JSON list of C-alpha atoms in Angstrom, two decimals:
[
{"chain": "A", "resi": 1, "resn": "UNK", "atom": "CA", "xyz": [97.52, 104.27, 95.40]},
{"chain": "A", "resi": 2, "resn": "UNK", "atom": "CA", "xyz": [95.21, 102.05, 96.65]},
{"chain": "A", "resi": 3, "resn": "UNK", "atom": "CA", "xyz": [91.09, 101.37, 96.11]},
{"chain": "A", "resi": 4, "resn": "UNK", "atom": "CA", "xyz": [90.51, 102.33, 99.37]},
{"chain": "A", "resi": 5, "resn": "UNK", "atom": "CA", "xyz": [92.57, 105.65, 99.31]},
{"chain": "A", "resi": 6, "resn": "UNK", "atom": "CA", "xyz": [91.02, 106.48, 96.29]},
{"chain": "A", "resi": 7, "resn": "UNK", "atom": "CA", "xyz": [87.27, 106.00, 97.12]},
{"chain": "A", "resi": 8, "resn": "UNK", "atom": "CA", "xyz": [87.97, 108.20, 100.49]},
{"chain": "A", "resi": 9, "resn": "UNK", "atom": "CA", "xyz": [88.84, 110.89, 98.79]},
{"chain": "A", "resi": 10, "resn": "UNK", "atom": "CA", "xyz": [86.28, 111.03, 96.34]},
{"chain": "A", "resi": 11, "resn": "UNK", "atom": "CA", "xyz": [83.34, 108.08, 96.77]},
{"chain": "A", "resi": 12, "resn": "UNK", "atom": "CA", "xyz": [83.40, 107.02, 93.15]},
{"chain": "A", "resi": 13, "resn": "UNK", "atom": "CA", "xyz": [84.38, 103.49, 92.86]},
{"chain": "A", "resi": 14, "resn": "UNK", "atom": "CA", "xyz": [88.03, 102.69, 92.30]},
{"chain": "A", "resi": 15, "resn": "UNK", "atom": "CA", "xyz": [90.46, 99.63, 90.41]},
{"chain": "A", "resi": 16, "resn": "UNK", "atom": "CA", "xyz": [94.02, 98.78, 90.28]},
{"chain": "A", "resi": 17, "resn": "UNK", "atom": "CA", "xyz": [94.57, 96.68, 87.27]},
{"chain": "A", "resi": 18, "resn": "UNK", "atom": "CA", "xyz": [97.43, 95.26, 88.15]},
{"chain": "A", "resi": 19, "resn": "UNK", "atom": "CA", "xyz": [99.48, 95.83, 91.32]},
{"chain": "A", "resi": 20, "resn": "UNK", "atom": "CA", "xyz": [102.66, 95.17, 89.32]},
{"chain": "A", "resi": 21, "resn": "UNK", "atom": "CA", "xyz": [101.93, 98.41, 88.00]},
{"chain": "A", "resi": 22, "resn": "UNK", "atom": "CA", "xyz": [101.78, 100.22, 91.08]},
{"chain": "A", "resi": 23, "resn": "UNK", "atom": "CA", "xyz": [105.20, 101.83, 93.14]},
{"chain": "A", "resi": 24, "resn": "UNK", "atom": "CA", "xyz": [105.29, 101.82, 96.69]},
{"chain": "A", "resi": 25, "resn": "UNK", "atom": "CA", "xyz": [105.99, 99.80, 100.23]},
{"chain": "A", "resi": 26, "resn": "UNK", "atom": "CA", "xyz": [102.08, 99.50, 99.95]},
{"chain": "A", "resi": 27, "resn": "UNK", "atom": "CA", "xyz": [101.71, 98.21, 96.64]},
{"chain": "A", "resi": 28, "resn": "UNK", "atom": "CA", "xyz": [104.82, 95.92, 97.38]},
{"chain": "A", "resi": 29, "resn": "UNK", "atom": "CA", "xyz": [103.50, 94.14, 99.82]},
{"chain": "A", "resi": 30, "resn": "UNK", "atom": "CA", "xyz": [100.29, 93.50, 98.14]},
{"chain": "A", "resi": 31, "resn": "UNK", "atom": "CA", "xyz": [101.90, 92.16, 95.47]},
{"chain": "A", "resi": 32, "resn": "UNK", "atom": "CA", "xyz": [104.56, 89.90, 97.36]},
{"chain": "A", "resi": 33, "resn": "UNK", "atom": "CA", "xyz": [102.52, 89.25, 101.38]},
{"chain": "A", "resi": 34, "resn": "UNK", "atom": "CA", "xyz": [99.16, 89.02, 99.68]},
{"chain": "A", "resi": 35, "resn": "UNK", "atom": "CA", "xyz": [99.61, 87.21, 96.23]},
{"chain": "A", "resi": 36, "resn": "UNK", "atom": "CA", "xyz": [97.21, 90.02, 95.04]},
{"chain": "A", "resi": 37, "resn": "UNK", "atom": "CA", "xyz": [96.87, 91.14, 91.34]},
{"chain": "A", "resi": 38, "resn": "UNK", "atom": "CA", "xyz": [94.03, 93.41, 90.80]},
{"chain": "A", "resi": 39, "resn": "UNK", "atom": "CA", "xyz": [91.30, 94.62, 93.06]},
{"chain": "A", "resi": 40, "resn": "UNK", "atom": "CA", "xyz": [88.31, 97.05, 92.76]},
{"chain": "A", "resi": 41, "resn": "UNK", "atom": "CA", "xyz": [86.95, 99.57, 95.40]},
{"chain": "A", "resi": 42, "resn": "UNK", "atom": "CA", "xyz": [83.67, 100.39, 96.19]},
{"chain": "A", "resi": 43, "resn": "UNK", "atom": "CA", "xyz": [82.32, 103.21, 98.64]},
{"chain": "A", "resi": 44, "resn": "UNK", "atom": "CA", "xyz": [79.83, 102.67, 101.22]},
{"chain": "A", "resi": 45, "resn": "UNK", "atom": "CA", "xyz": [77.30, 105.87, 101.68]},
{"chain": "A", "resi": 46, "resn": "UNK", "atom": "CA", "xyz": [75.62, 106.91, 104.86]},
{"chain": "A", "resi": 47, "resn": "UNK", "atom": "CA", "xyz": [73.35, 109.50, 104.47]},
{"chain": "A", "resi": 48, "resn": "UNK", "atom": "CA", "xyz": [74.99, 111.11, 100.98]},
{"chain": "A", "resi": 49, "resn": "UNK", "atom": "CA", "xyz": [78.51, 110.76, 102.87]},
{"chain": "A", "resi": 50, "resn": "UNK", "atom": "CA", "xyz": [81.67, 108.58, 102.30]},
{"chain": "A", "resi": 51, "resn": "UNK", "atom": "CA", "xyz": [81.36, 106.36, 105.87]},
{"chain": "A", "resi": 52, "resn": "UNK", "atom": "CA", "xyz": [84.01, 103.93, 104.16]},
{"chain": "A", "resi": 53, "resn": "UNK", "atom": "CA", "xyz": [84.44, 101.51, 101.69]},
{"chain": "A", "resi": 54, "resn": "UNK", "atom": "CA", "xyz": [84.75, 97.97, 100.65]},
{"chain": "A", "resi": 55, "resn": "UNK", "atom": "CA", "xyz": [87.49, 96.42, 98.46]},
{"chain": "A", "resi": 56, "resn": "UNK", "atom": "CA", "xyz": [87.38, 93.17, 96.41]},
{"chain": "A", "resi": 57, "resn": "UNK", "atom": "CA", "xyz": [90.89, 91.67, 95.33]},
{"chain": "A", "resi": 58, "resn": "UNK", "atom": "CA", "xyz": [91.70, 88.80, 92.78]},
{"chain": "A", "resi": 59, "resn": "UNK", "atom": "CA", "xyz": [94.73, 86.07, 92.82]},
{"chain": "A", "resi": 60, "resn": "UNK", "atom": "CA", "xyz": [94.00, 85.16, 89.42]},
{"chain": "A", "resi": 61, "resn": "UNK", "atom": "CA", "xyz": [94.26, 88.11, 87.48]},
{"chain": "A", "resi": 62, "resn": "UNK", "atom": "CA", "xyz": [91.99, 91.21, 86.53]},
{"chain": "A", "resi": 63, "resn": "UNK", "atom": "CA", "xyz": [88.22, 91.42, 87.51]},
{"chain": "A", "resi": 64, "resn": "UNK", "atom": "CA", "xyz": [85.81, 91.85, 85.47]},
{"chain": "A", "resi": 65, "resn": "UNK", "atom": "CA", "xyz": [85.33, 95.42, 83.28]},
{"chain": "A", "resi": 66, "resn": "UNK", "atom": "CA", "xyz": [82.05, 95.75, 85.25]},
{"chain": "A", "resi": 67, "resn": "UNK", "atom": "CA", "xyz": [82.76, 94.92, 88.87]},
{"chain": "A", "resi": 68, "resn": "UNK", "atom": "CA", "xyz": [82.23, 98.28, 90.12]},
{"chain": "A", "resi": 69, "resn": "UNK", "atom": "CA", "xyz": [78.45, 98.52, 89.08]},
{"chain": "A", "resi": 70, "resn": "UNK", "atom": "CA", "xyz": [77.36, 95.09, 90.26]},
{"chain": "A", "resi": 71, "resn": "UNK", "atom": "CA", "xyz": [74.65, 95.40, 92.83]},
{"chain": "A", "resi": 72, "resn": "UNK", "atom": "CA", "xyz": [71.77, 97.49, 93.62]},
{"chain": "A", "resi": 73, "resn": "UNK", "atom": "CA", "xyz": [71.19, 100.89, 92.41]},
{"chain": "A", "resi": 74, "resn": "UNK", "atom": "CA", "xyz": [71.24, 103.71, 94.76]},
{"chain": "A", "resi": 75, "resn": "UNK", "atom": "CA", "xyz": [68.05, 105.28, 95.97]}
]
């Protein structure tokens, strides 16, 4: 259920809303350790391939509808 679980699997960008939302020891402790209430997941591409990911969380509340696409466009 997380960004980075998602984007693994299939290298399109990924969000959790809000963690609140989401079941699981995972989710739990990203809530309660972390103080975390959205974040947003990104893949990283080597050569056309999924070589990992990078994830951007938020204290404050939900990020921004447009997080996903900020930066440069691919080649």
């Amino acid at each position: 259920g997380d960004p980075m679980a998602m984007i693994m699997g299939t290298g399109e960008p990924a969000r959790v809303e809000d963690w609140a939302a989401v079941p699981g020891r995972l989710a739990e402790y990203i809530r309660q350790e972390l103080d975390v209430r959205s974040s947003v997941g990104c893949s990283i591409l080597v050569e056309g391939e999924v070589w990992g990911g990078l994830a951007v969380h938020s204290k404050r509340g939900v990020l921004a509808a447009d997080t996903e696409s900020r930066g440069p466009p691919p080649p």
